[in-house]
Coordinates of C-alpha atoms and ligand atoms in Angstrom, one line a residue:
X1282 CA 68.6 148.8 98.3
X1283 CA 71.6 150.8 99.9
X1284 CA 73.7 152.4 96.7
X1285 CA 75.1 155.8 95.9
X1286 CA 75.4 156.3 91.5
X1287 CA 77.9 158.7 90.6
X1288 CA 79.0 161.1 87.8
X1289 CA 82.5 162.4 86.8
X1290 CA 83.4 164.8 84.2
X1291 CA 86.6 165.5 82.8
X1292 CA 89.1 168.4 81.8
X1293 CA 90.4 166.4 79.0
X1294 CA 91.3 162.8 78.1
X1295 CA 92.3 161.6 80.5
X1296 CA 91.0 159.3 83.2
X1297 CA 92.6 161.5 85.9
X1298 CA 91.3 164.6 85.0
X1299 CA 87.7 165.1 87.1
X1300 CA 87.0 168.8 87.1
X1301 CA 83.1 167.5 88.5
X1302 CA 81.3 164.8 90.6
X1303 CA 77.6 164.5 90.7
X1304 CA 76.3 162.1 93.5
X1305 CA 73.0 160.6 94.2
X1306 CA 72.2 158.3 97.0
X1307 CA 69.8 155.3 96.7
X1308 CA 68.4 154.3 99.9
X1309 CA 65.2 151.7 99.5
X1310 CA 63.7 152.7 96.5
X1311 CA 64.1 156.0 97.0
X1312 CA 66.9 159.3 95.8
X1313 CA 67.8 160.2 98.9
X1314 CA 70.2 163.3 99.3
X1315 CA 72.2 164.4 96.3
X1316 CA 75.5 166.4 95.6
X1317 CA 77.0 168.1 93.4
X1318 CA 81.1 169.7 93.5
X1319 CA 83.1 170.9 90.9
X1320 CA 87.1 170.1 91.6
X1321 CA 90.0 171.8 90.6
X1322 CA 92.0 168.9 88.3
X1323 CA 95.6 167.6 88.9
X1324 CA 96.1 169.2 85.4
X1325 CA 94.7 172.5 85.0
X1326 CA 94.1 171.3 81.0
X1327 CA 90.9 171.6 79.3
X1328 CA 90.1 170.1 76.1
X1329 CA 88.1 172.1 74.5
X1330 CA 86.1 168.8 73.0
X1331 CA 85.7 168.0 77.1
X1332 CA 83.8 172.0 77.6
X1333 CA 81.8 171.6 75.0
X1334 CA 80.2 169.0 76.3
X1335 CA 80.4 170.3 80.4
X1336 CA 80.5 174.0 79.6
X1337 CA 82.5 173.6 82.6
X1338 CA 85.6 176.0 81.8
X1339 CA 88.8 176.5 83.8
X1340 CA 88.3 179.6 85.7
X1341 CA 85.4 178.1 86.9
X1342 CA 87.4 175.7 89.2
X1343 CA 90.7 177.3 90.0
X1344 CA 89.5 178.2 93.3
X1345 CA 87.6 174.7 94.1
X1346 CA 89.4 172.1 96.1
X1347 CA 90.7 169.3 95.1
X1348 CA 89.5 165.5 94.7
X1349 CA 91.4 164.2 97.9
X1350 CA 90.1 167.3 100.0
X1351 CA 86.0 167.0 98.2
X1352 CA 86.2 163.2 98.1
X1353 CA 87.3 162.9 102.0
X1354 CA 84.1 164.6 102.7
X1355 CA 81.9 161.9 101.2
X1356 CA 84.1 158.9 101.8
X1357 CA 82.3 157.7 105.1
X1358 CA 79.0 158.0 103.5
X1359 CA 79.8 155.7 100.5
X1360 CA 81.5 153.4 102.2
X1361 CA 80.0 150.0 101.9
X1362 CA 77.6 150.9 99.1
X1363 CA 77.2 150.0 95.7
X1364 CA 77.9 151.9 92.6
X1365 CA 76.0 152.9 89.9
X1366 CA 76.4 154.8 87.3
X1367 CA 75.5 155.6 83.2
X1368 CA 78.9 153.3 81.5
X1369 CA 79.8 152.5 85.1
X1370 CA 83.5 151.7 82.5
X1371 CA 84.2 155.2 82.3
X1372 CA 83.5 156.5 86.0
X1373 CA 84.9 153.6 87.7
X1374 CA 88.2 154.2 86.0
X1375 CA 87.7 157.9 86.9
X1376 CA 87.5 156.8 90.2
X1377 CA 90.2 154.7 90.2
X1378 CA 92.4 157.0 87.7
X1379 CA 91.9 160.1 90.2
X1380 CA 92.2 158.3 94.1
X1381 CA 95.6 156.5 92.1
X1382 CA 96.8 159.9 91.5
X1383 CA 96.5 161.3 94.5
X1384 CA 97.8 158.1 96.1
X1385 CA 94.5 157.3 98.0
X1386 CA 93.6 154.0 98.6
X1387 CA 92.0 152.1 96.1
X1388 CA 88.7 149.9 98.0
X1389 CA 87.6 147.1 95.4
X1390 CA 84.3 149.3 94.9
X1391 CA 81.6 147.3 93.4
X1392 CA 80.1 149.0 90.4
X1393 CA 76.6 148.2 89.0
X1394 CA 76.1 149.9 85.0
X1395 CA 72.7 151.7 84.6
X1396 CA 73.4 151.4 81.2
X1397 CA 73.1 147.7 81.0
X1398 CA 70.4 148.1 83.5
X1399 CA 68.0 150.1 81.1
X1400 CA 69.4 147.4 78.0
X1401 CA 67.9 144.9 80.0
X1402 CA 64.5 146.3 81.5
X1403 CA 63.4 148.0 78.1
X1404 CA 65.3 146.1 75.3
X1405 CA 63.2 147.5 72.6
X1406 CA 64.3 151.0 73.1
X1407 CA 66.2 152.1 69.7
X1408 CA 69.2 153.5 72.1
X1409 CA 70.1 153.4 75.6
X1410 CA 72.0 157.2 76.3
X1411 CA 71.1 158.5 79.8
X1412 CA 69.8 161.4 77.9
X1413 CA 67.2 158.7 75.9
X1414 CA 66.1 157.0 78.6
X1415 CA 65.4 159.8 80.8
X1416 CA 63.1 161.3 78.5
X1417 CA 61.6 157.6 78.1
X1418 CA 61.3 157.6 81.8
X1419 CA 60.0 161.1 82.3
X1420 CA 62.9 162.4 84.2
X1421 CA 63.7 166.0 83.4
X1422 CA 67.4 166.7 83.5
X1423 CA 70.3 168.8 82.5
X1424 CA 72.3 166.9 80.6
X1425 CA 76.2 166.6 81.3
X1426 CA 75.5 168.0 84.8
X1427 CA 77.3 165.5 87.0
X1428 CA 74.9 166.2 89.7
X1429 CA 71.4 165.8 87.4
X1430 CA 73.3 162.8 85.2
X1431 CA 74.0 161.0 88.8
X1432 CA 69.7 162.0 89.5
X1433 CA 69.3 160.4 86.1
X1434 CA 71.3 157.6 86.0
X1435 CA 69.4 156.6 90.2
X1436 CA 65.8 157.5 88.5
X1437 CA 66.5 154.7 85.8
X1438 CA 68.0 152.0 88.1
X1439 CA 65.6 152.2 90.7
X1440 CA 62.8 152.3 87.4
X1441 CA 64.8 149.0 85.9
X1442 CA 64.8 147.2 88.8
X1443 CA 61.0 147.9 89.5
X1444 CA 60.3 146.9 86.1
X1445 CA 63.1 143.4 85.9
X1446 CA 63.5 142.8 89.1
X1447 CA 67.6 141.8 89.9
X1448 CA 67.8 141.0 86.5
X1449 CA 68.5 144.5 86.1
X1450 CA 71.4 143.6 87.3
X1451 CA 72.2 140.9 84.8
X1452 CA 74.5 141.4 81.8
X1453 CA 72.4 142.8 78.9
X1454 CA 71.9 140.5 75.9
X1455 CA 70.9 142.2 72.6
X1456 CA 67.3 141.5 71.6
X1457 CA 66.5 139.7 74.5
X1458 CA 63.3 137.5 74.7
X1459 CA 60.9 138.9 77.1
X1460 CA 60.5 135.8 80.2
X1461 CA 60.3 135.1 83.6
X1462 CA 57.1 136.0 86.4
X1463 CA 59.1 138.8 87.6
X1464 CA 57.6 141.7 84.6
X1465 CA 55.2 143.5 85.9
X1466 CA 51.5 142.1 85.1
X1467 CA 51.1 144.4 82.0
X1468 CA 53.7 145.4 79.4
X1469 CA 52.9 149.1 77.5
X1470 CA 53.3 148.7 74.4
X1471 CA 56.5 148.4 72.0
X1472 CA 54.9 150.9 69.4
X1473 CA 53.8 153.6 72.0
X1474 CA 57.5 154.2 73.0
X1475 CA 58.6 153.5 70.0
X1476 CA 56.4 156.0 68.7
X1477 CA 57.6 158.6 71.5
X1478 CA 60.9 158.4 70.8
X1479 CA 59.9 159.0 66.9
X1480 CA 58.4 162.3 68.8
X1481 CA 55.0 160.2 67.7
X1482 CA 52.3 162.1 69.8
X1483 CA 50.4 158.8 71.8
X1484 CA 48.5 159.8 74.6
X1485 CA 50.1 160.0 77.7
X1486 CA 50.8 157.1 80.1
X1487 CA 51.7 156.7 83.4
X1488 CA 52.5 152.8 83.8
X1489 CA 52.4 152.8 87.8
X1490 CA 52.9 149.5 89.7
X1491 CA 50.0 148.4 92.5
X1492 CA 50.4 147.4 96.2
X1493 CA 50.2 143.4 94.4
X1494 CA 53.2 144.2 92.2
X1495 CA 50.5 144.9 89.1
X1496 CA 50.4 146.9 87.0
X1497 CA 48.1 149.8 86.0
X1498 CA 47.7 152.0 82.9
X1499 CA 47.1 156.0 83.9
X1500 CA 45.5 157.5 81.2
X1501 CA 46.7 161.1 81.7
X1502 CA 43.8 163.7 80.9
X1503 CA 45.0 167.0 79.2
X1504 CA 41.7 168.3 77.9
X1505 CA 39.8 170.7 80.3
X1506 CA 37.6 169.2 82.1
X1507 CA 38.7 165.6 81.1
X1508 CA 38.9 163.5 83.9
X1509 CA 42.3 161.3 84.3
X1510 CA 41.3 157.8 84.6
X1511 CA 43.3 154.2 85.2
X1512 CA 42.4 150.7 84.7
X1513 CA 42.8 148.8 88.2
X1514 CA 39.2 148.0 89.3
X1515 CA 38.6 150.7 91.3
X1516 CA 39.4 153.3 88.0
X1517 CA 37.0 150.7 85.6
X1518 CA 34.0 151.0 88.4
X1519 CA 34.8 155.2 87.6
X1520 CA 35.9 155.1 91.2
X1521 CA 39.1 157.8 91.9
X1522 CA 41.6 155.0 92.7
X1523 CA 44.2 154.8 95.1
X1524 CA 46.8 155.7 92.0
X1525 CA 45.1 157.8 90.4
X1526 CA 44.9 160.2 94.2
X1527 CA 48.9 159.1 94.7
X1528 CA 49.8 160.9 91.7
X1529 CA 47.8 163.7 92.6
X1530 CA 49.2 163.9 95.9
X1531 CA 52.9 164.1 93.8
X1532 CA 53.5 160.5 95.2
X1533 CA 55.7 158.7 92.0
X1534 CA 58.3 156.5 93.7
X1535 CA 55.4 153.9 92.0
X1536 CA 56.0 154.9 88.8
X1537 CA 57.0 152.5 86.3
X1538 CA 57.3 154.2 83.1
X1539 CA 55.6 157.7 82.0
X1540 CA 54.6 158.2 78.1
X1541 CA 54.3 160.9 76.0
X1542 CA 54.4 163.4 78.3
X1543 CA 56.5 165.1 81.6
X1544 CA 56.0 163.1 84.6
X1545 CA 55.9 166.5 86.5
X1546 CA 53.8 167.9 83.7
X1547 CA 50.9 165.2 84.2
X1548 CA 51.4 164.8 88.1
X1549 CA 50.8 168.6 88.6
X1550 CA 47.4 168.6 85.6
X1551 CA 46.2 165.4 87.8
X1552 CA 46.6 167.2 91.2
X1553 CA 44.4 170.2 89.7
X1554 CA 41.8 168.2 88.2
X1555 CA 41.3 166.2 91.5
X1556 CA 40.7 169.3 93.5
X1557 CA 38.2 170.7 91.6
Ligands
ZN1262 ZN1 44.8 152.7 89.8

């Protein structure tokens, strides 16, 4: 899939008041490029409520380029890509608003919404805002920084695609019944996820997708001297399986979910255990 996650911050209530843009390119299941730019909005009117959310002040963008110059730098590299945004209604309206404001041509952009994708992939979560889903997936990021938000949006879309395949693009229904053969063989327990979001302390578990599409659970040992284990056949025989080895090497593109631990912290711990 060739896509680009996009996120805007705006100076005020108007959709044509973008003051920051974040982009994260997705190629074949991984984020391959990230960009972040401050924008001088067409009208230098900042609403205090907007500043409170994103922390961008007028003086920070006063000397920045306006939107046409910034968009020109990326237009070729986003052409023909699927745009993905968390609550795409907002970001697609800002993009259209900015292009219209400057009298630029507005091609037929295709937008997918990672908020809808998250609802589709993890209907059991109590909420699907960017920060909630990111925390659930173990994606650490700084919320309301456009560059970070775009990256988190890309990770959510990738994780949703790994979990439910192309069905992630179908409209989400409230309490959609779990069905379909594209779902991983193993579905992590619903209770532990809710516990996690409620601040409960379950055991750190990373669910990874194996080479044949099976999902395996890697229990991350957090205590000194303990070894991380995996419930794949090799792991059950006490061998160092490719799933744990990959995590030790920092390879995380097969991670489906990460519960009760920050993924970065888990990877660090596992690699230390393996090296020992
Ligand atoms: Zn394994």
